[in-house]
Amino acid sequence: MKKITEEPSHYDHLEQMTVAELLGHINDEDRLVAEAVRKAIPQVRALVEAIEPRLREGGRLFYVGAGTSGRLGVLDASELPPTFGISPDWVVGIIAGGNEALRHAVENAEDDAEQGWRDVEAYKPTSDDTVIGIAASGTTPYVVGAVSKARQQGLLTGCITSNPLSPLAAAADFPIETIVGPEFVTGSSRMKSGTAQKMVLNMISTVLMIRLGRVEGNRMVKMQLTNAKLVDRGTRMIQEALGLSYDEAQRRLMDAGSVDRVLLIASKE
């Protein structure tokens, strides 16, 4: 297969460029990412529409990746509970090499084609669950193996990759291919490929949370009140919705524990 992610950069002699030149060229390349993601929207839509009914039936969503791709999956999964008030076991990020790999490279972790499924299997997956493999190259054995086995076991499968016609795409029911082109630093897929992965993950999880009732209007009314900033945000939401003073809105928020509960109580008064 053709690995666009490994093709030479369109730029050379980077070490001879000024800071301004380097920053400008990186930004020029980054501007290509949003268009590549836009072209993949039909693929993203198909996957989201397939996942939604499974989540409604109690299914879970697993992201599986290695290196940068795995870290981005863990990041997206970890941000959903505080943002949308969901259980942390509803969307799960799995990275080759485990938690140690979030900060440090774990030697050969991504090369084990069997370990990816073993790591998913630890969660006792069912046919209502979904596995999304994330790999810029589309060839990472850990990820391809997990997606292939998940599909064999009757789980819904998807993937996010930056190369066309990859083994990972062939293994998934719903492949998403964001063809961003060669990286600014040759082969450094943490750059454009990683940015595209983050954008797609944002789209998948945010749309699913909206569809599953975790947003009202444009507000994350089920967010967890885990810090002063979020308490302030929730207070202002209630102020706007109910026309209360700031202090009264905050009192009601702290009594009820979430914005949606305050609004529900107010609707019955």
Coordinates of N, CA, C and O in Angstrom, one line a residue, residues 146-267:
A146 N -6.7 -5.5 16.9 CA -7.8 -5.3 17.8 C -9.1 -5.1 17.0 O -10.2 -5.7 17.3
V147 N -9.0 -4.3 15.9 CA -10.2 -4.1 15.1 C -10.7 -5.3 14.4 O -11.9 -5.7 14.3
S148 N -9.7 -6.1 13.8 CA -10.1 -7.3 13.1 C -10.8 -8.3 14.0 O -11.8 -8.9 13.7
K149 N -10.2 -8.5 15.2 CA -10.8 -9.5 16.2 C -12.2 -9.0 16.7 O -13.1 -9.8 16.8
A150 N -12.3 -7.7 16.9 CA -13.6 -7.1 17.4 C -14.6 -7.4 16.3 O -15.8 -7.7 16.7
R151 N -14.3 -7.2 15.1 CA -15.3 -7.4 14.0 C -15.7 -8.9 13.9 O -16.9 -9.2 13.8
Q152 N -14.7 -9.8 14.1 CA -15.0 -11.2 14.1 C -15.9 -11.6 15.2 O -16.7 -12.5 15.1
Q153 N -15.8 -10.9 16.3 CA -16.6 -11.2 17.5 C -18.0 -10.5 17.5 O -18.7 -10.6 18.4
G154 N -18.3 -9.8 16.4 CA -19.6 -9.2 16.2 C -19.7 -7.8 16.8 O -20.9 -7.2 16.8
L155 N -18.6 -7.1 17.2 CA -18.7 -5.7 17.6 C -18.7 -4.8 16.3 O -18.2 -5.2 15.3
L156 N -19.3 -3.7 16.5 CA -19.2 -2.7 15.4 C -17.8 -2.1 15.4 O -17.2 -1.9 16.5
T157 N -17.2 -1.9 14.2 CA -15.8 -1.4 14.2 C -15.7 -0.2 13.2 O -16.4 -0.1 12.2
G158 N -14.9 0.7 13.6 CA -14.5 1.9 12.8 C -13.0 2.1 12.9 O -12.3 1.5 13.7
C159 N -12.5 3.1 12.1 CA -11.1 3.5 12.3 C -10.9 4.9 11.8 O -11.7 5.4 11.0
I160 N -9.8 5.5 12.2 CA -9.3 6.8 11.7 C -7.9 6.6 11.2 O -7.0 6.2 12.0
T161 N -7.6 6.9 10.0 CA -6.3 6.7 9.4 C -6.0 7.8 8.4 O -6.9 8.4 7.9
S162 N -4.7 8.0 8.1 CA -4.4 9.1 7.1 C -3.8 8.5 5.9 O -3.2 9.3 5.0
N163 N -3.9 7.2 5.7 CA -3.4 6.6 4.4 C -4.6 5.9 3.7 O -5.5 5.3 4.4
P164 N -4.7 6.0 2.4 CA -5.8 5.3 1.7 C -5.6 3.8 1.6 O -4.4 3.3 1.5
L165 N -6.7 3.1 1.6 CA -6.6 1.6 1.3 C -5.7 0.8 2.2 O -4.9 0.0 1.8
S166 N -5.7 1.1 3.5 CA -4.8 0.5 4.5 C -5.4 -0.8 5.0 O -6.6 -1.0 4.9
P167 N -4.6 -1.6 5.6 CA -5.1 -2.8 6.3 C -6.1 -2.5 7.4 O -7.1 -3.2 7.6
L168 N -5.9 -1.4 8.1 CA -6.8 -1.0 9.1 C -8.2 -0.6 8.5 O -9.2 -1.1 9.1
A169 N -8.2 0.1 7.5 CA -9.5 0.4 6.8 C -10.2 -0.8 6.3 O -11.4 -0.9 6.4
A170 N -9.4 -1.8 5.8 CA -10.0 -3.0 5.3 C -10.6 -3.8 6.5 O -11.6 -4.6 6.3
A171 N -10.0 -3.7 7.7 CA -10.5 -4.5 8.8 C -11.8 -3.9 9.4 O -12.5 -4.6 10.2
A172 N -12.1 -2.6 9.2 CA -13.2 -1.9 9.9 C -14.4 -1.9 9.1 O -14.4 -1.9 7.8
D173 N -15.6 -2.0 9.8 CA -16.9 -1.8 9.1 C -17.0 -0.4 8.5 O -17.5 -0.2 7.4
F174 N -16.5 0.6 9.3 CA -16.7 2.0 8.9 C -15.4 2.7 9.0 O -15.0 3.3 10.0
P175 N -14.6 2.7 7.9 CA -13.3 3.4 7.9 C -13.4 4.9 7.7 O -14.3 5.3 6.9
I176 N -12.6 5.6 8.3 CA -12.5 7.1 8.1 C -11.1 7.4 7.7 O -10.2 7.1 8.4
E177 N -11.0 7.9 6.5 CA -9.6 8.2 5.9 C -9.5 9.7 5.8 O -10.2 10.4 4.9
T178 N -8.6 10.3 6.5 CA -8.3 11.8 6.4 C -7.0 11.9 5.8 O -5.9 11.8 6.4
I179 N -7.0 12.2 4.5 CA -5.7 12.2 3.7 C -5.1 13.6 3.7 O -5.4 14.4 2.9
V180 N -4.3 13.8 4.7 CA -3.7 15.1 4.9 C -2.4 15.4 4.2 O -1.9 16.5 4.2
G181 N -1.8 14.3 3.6 CA -0.6 14.5 2.8 C 0.6 14.3 3.7 O 0.5 14.1 4.9
P182 N 1.8 14.5 3.1 CA 3.1 14.3 3.8 C 3.2 15.3 5.0 O 2.6 16.4 4.9
E183 N 3.9 14.9 6.0 CA 4.0 15.8 7.2 C 5.1 16.8 6.9 O 6.0 16.6 6.1
F184 N 5.1 17.9 7.7 CA 6.1 19.0 7.6 C 7.5 18.4 7.9 O 8.4 18.7 7.2
V185 N 7.6 17.7 9.0 CA 8.8 16.9 9.2 C 8.5 15.5 8.8 O 7.5 14.8 9.3
T186 N 9.2 15.0 7.8 CA 8.9 13.7 7.2 C 8.6 12.6 8.2 O 9.4 12.3 9.1
G187 N 7.4 12.0 8.1 CA 7.0 10.9 8.9 C 6.5 11.3 10.3 O 6.0 10.4 11.1
S188 N 6.5 12.6 10.7 CA 6.0 13.0 12.0 C 4.5 13.1 12.1 O 4.0 14.2 12.0
S189 N 3.9 11.9 12.2 CA 2.4 11.9 12.1 C 1.7 12.5 13.4 O 0.5 12.5 13.4
R190 N 2.5 12.9 14.4 CA 1.8 13.7 15.5 C 1.4 15.0 15.0 O 0.6 15.7 15.8
M191 N 1.8 15.4 13.8 CA 1.5 16.8 13.3 C 0.1 16.8 12.6 O -0.9 16.8 13.2
K192 N 0.1 16.8 11.3 CA -1.2 16.9 10.6 C -2.1 15.7 10.8 O -3.3 15.9 11.0
S193 N -1.5 14.5 10.8 CA -2.3 13.3 11.0 C -3.0 13.4 12.4 O -4.1 13.1 12.6
G194 N -2.1 13.8 13.4 CA -2.7 13.8 14.8 C -3.7 14.9 14.9 O -4.7 14.7 15.6
T195 N -3.5 16.0 14.2 CA -4.6 17.1 14.3 C -5.9 16.6 13.6 O -6.9 16.8 14.2
A196 N -5.8 15.9 12.5 CA -7.0 15.3 11.9 C -7.7 14.3 12.8 O -8.9 14.3 12.9
Q197 N -6.9 13.5 13.5 CA -7.5 12.5 14.4 C -8.2 13.2 15.5 O -9.4 12.9 15.9
K198 N -7.6 14.3 16.1 CA -8.3 15.0 17.2 C -9.6 15.6 16.7 O -10.6 15.6 17.4
M199 N -9.6 16.2 15.5 CA -10.8 16.8 15.0 C -11.9 15.8 14.8 O -13.0 16.0 15.1
V200 N -11.5 14.6 14.2 CA -12.5 13.6 14.0 C -13.1 13.1 15.3 O -14.3 12.8 15.5
L201 N -12.2 12.8 16.3 CA -12.6 12.4 17.6 C -13.6 13.4 18.3 O -14.6 13.0 18.8
N202 N -13.2 14.7 18.2 CA -14.1 15.7 18.7 C -15.5 15.6 18.0 O -16.5 15.7 18.7
M203 N -15.5 15.4 16.7 CA -16.8 15.3 16.0 C -17.6 14.1 16.4 O -18.8 14.2 16.7
I204 N -17.0 12.9 16.5 CA -17.7 11.7 16.9 C -18.3 11.8 18.2 O -19.5 11.6 18.4
S205 N -17.4 12.1 19.2 CA -17.9 12.1 20.6 C -18.9 13.3 20.9 O -19.9 13.1 21.6
T206 N -18.7 14.4 20.3 CA -19.6 15.6 20.6 C -20.9 15.3 20.0 O -22.0 15.6 20.6
V207 N -21.0 14.9 18.7 CA -22.2 14.6 18.1 C -23.0 13.5 18.8 O -24.2 13.6 19.0
L208 N -22.3 12.5 19.2 CA -23.0 11.4 20.0 C -23.5 11.9 21.3 O -24.7 11.6 21.7
M209 N -22.8 12.7 22.0 CA -23.3 13.3 23.3 C -24.5 14.2 23.1 O -25.5 14.1 23.9
I210 N -24.5 15.0 22.0 CA -25.6 15.8 21.7 C -26.9 14.9 21.4 O -28.0 15.1 21.9
R211 N -26.6 13.9 20.6 CA -27.7 13.1 20.1 C -28.3 12.3 21.3 O -29.5 11.9 21.3
L212 N -27.5 12.0 22.3 CA -27.9 11.2 23.5 C -28.4 12.0 24.6 O -28.5 11.6 25.7
G213 N -28.7 13.3 24.3 CA -29.3 14.2 25.3 C -28.4 14.8 26.4 O -28.9 15.2 27.4
R214 N -27.1 14.8 26.1 CA -26.2 15.4 27.1 C -26.0 16.9 26.9 O -25.3 17.5 27.7
V215 N -26.7 17.5 26.0 CA -26.6 19.0 25.7 C -28.1 19.5 25.5 O -28.9 18.8 24.9
E216 N -28.4 20.6 26.1 CA -29.6 21.3 25.9 C -29.4 22.7 25.3 O -28.6 23.5 25.8
G217 N -30.0 23.0 24.1 CA -29.7 24.2 23.4 C -28.3 24.1 22.9 O -28.0 23.3 22.1
N218 N -27.4 24.9 23.5 CA -26.0 24.7 23.2 C -25.2 24.6 24.4 O -24.0 24.8 24.5
R219 N -25.8 24.2 25.5 CA -25.2 24.1 26.8 C -24.9 22.7 27.3 O -25.8 21.9 27.2
M220 N -23.8 22.5 27.9 CA -23.4 21.2 28.5 C -24.0 21.1 29.9 O -23.3 21.3 30.9
V221 N -25.3 20.9 30.0 CA -26.1 21.1 31.2 C -25.8 19.9 32.2 O -26.2 20.0 33.3
K222 N -25.2 18.9 31.7 CA -24.9 17.7 32.6 C -23.4 17.7 33.1 O -23.0 16.7 33.6
M223 N -22.7 18.7 32.8 CA -21.3 18.7 33.2 C -21.1 18.6 34.7 O -21.9 18.9 35.5
Q224 N -20.0 17.9 35.1 CA -19.6 17.8 36.5 C -19.0 19.0 37.0 O -18.2 19.7 36.4
L225 N -19.4 19.4 38.2 CA -19.0 20.6 38.9 C -17.7 20.4 39.6 O -17.6 20.4 40.8
T226 N -16.6 20.2 38.8 CA -15.3 19.7 39.4 C -14.4 20.8 39.7 O -13.3 20.6 40.4
N227 N -14.7 22.1 39.4 CA -13.8 23.2 39.7 C -14.6 24.5 39.7 O -15.8 24.5 39.2
A228 N -14.0 25.6 40.1 CA -14.6 26.9 40.3 C -15.1 27.4 38.9 O -16.2 28.0 38.8
K229 N -14.3 27.1 37.9 CA -14.7 27.6 36.5 C -16.0 27.0 36.1 O -16.9 27.7 35.5
L230 N -16.2 25.7 36.3 CA -17.4 25.0 35.9 C -18.6 25.4 36.7 O -19.7 25.5 36.2
V231 N -18.3 25.6 38.0 CA -19.4 26.1 38.9 C -19.9 27.5 38.4 O -21.1 27.8 38.3
D232 N -18.9 28.3 38.0 CA -19.3 29.7 37.5 C -20.0 29.6 36.2 O -21.0 30.3 35.9
R233 N -19.6 28.7 35.3 CA -20.3 28.5 34.0 C -21.7 28.0 34.2 O -22.6 28.5 33.6
G234 N -21.9 27.0 35.1 CA -23.2 26.5 35.4 C -24.1 27.6 36.0 O -25.3 27.7 35.7
T235 N -23.5 28.4 36.9 CA -24.3 29.4 37.5 C -24.8 30.4 36.4 O -26.0 30.8 36.5
R236 N -23.9 30.8 35.5 CA -24.3 31.7 34.5 C -25.4 31.1 33.5 O -26.3 31.8 33.0
M237 N -25.3 29.8 33.3 CA -26.3 29.2 32.5 C -27.7 29.3 33.1 O -28.7 29.6 32.5
I238 N -27.7 29.1 34.5 CA -29.0 29.1 35.2 C -29.5 30.6 35.2 O -30.7 30.8 35.1
Q239 N -28.6 31.5 35.5 CA -29.0 32.9 35.4 C -29.7 33.3 34.1 O -30.8 33.9 34.1
E240 N -29.1 32.9 33.0 CA -29.6 33.2 31.7 C -30.9 32.5 31.5 O -31.9 33.1 30.9
A241 N -31.0 31.3 31.9 CA -32.3 30.5 31.6 C -33.4 30.9 32.5 O -34.6 30.9 32.0
L242 N -33.1 31.3 33.8 CA -34.2 31.5 34.7 C -34.4 33.0 35.2 O -35.3 33.3 35.9
G243 N -33.4 33.8 34.8 CA -33.5 35.2 35.1 C -33.3 35.5 36.6 O -33.8 36.4 37.2
L244 N -32.4 34.7 37.2 CA -32.1 34.8 38.6 C -30.9 35.7 38.9 O -30.1 35.9 38.0
S245 N -30.7 36.1 40.1 CA -29.4 36.7 40.5 C -28.3 35.7 40.5 O -28.6 34.5 40.5
Y246 N -27.1 36.1 40.4 CA -25.9 35.2 40.4 C -25.9 34.3 41.6 O -25.8 33.1 41.6
D247 N -26.1 35.0 42.8 CA -26.0 34.2 44.1 C -27.1 33.2 44.2 O -26.9 32.1 44.6
E248 N -28.4 33.6 43.7 CA -29.5 32.6 43.8 C -29.3 31.5 42.8 O -29.5 30.3 43.1
A249 N -28.7 31.8 41.6 CA -28.5 30.7 40.6 C -27.4 29.8 41.2 O -27.6 28.5 41.0
Q250 N -26.4 30.3 41.8 CA -25.3 29.4 42.3 C -25.9 28.6 43.5 O -25.5 27.4 43.6
R251 N -26.7 29.2 44.3 CA -27.3 28.4 45.5 C -28.1 27.2 44.9 O -27.9 26.1 45.4
R252 N -28.9 27.5 43.9 CA -29.7 26.4 43.4 C -28.8 25.3 42.7 O -29.1 24.1 42.8
L253 N -27.8 25.8 42.0 CA -26.9 24.8 41.4 C -26.2 23.9 42.4 O -26.2 22.7 42.2
M254 N -25.7 24.5 43.5 CA -25.0 23.7 44.5 C -25.9 22.8 45.2 O -25.6 21.6 45.6
D255 N -27.2 23.2 45.4 CA -28.2 22.3 46.0 C -28.6 21.1 45.1 O -28.7 20.0 45.6
A256 N -28.7 21.4 43.8 CA -29.2 20.4 42.9 C -28.1 19.5 42.4 O -28.3 18.3 42.0
G257 N -26.9 20.1 42.2 CA -25.7 19.3 41.8 C -25.5 19.4 40.3 O -24.4 18.9 39.8
S258 N -26.4 19.9 39.5 CA -26.2 20.0 38.0 C -27.1 21.0 37.5 O -28.2 21.2 38.0
V259 N -26.8 21.6 36.3 CA -27.6 22.6 35.7 C -28.9 22.0 35.3 O -30.0 22.6 35.5
D260 N -28.9 20.8 34.7 CA -30.2 20.2 34.2 C -31.2 19.9 35.3 O -32.4 20.0 35.1
R261 N -30.6 19.5 36.5 CA -31.5 19.3 37.6 C -32.2 20.6 38.1 O -33.4 20.6 38.4
V262 N -31.4 21.7 38.1 CA -32.0 23.0 38.5 C -33.1 23.3 37.5 O -34.2 23.8 37.9
L263 N -32.9 23.2 36.2 CA -33.9 23.5 35.2 C -35.1 22.6 35.3 O -36.2 23.1 35.1
L264 N -34.9 21.3 35.6 CA -36.0 20.4 35.7 C -36.9 20.8 36.9 O -38.1 20.9 36.8
I265 N -36.2 21.1 38.1 CA -37.0 21.6 39.3 C -37.8 22.8 39.0 O -38.9 23.0 39.3
A266 N -37.1 23.8 38.3 CA -37.8 25.1 38.0 C -39.0 24.9 37.1 O -40.0 25.6 37.2
S267 N -38.9 23.9 36.2 CA -40.0 23.6 35.2 C -41.2 23.1 35.9 O -42.4 23.2 35.4

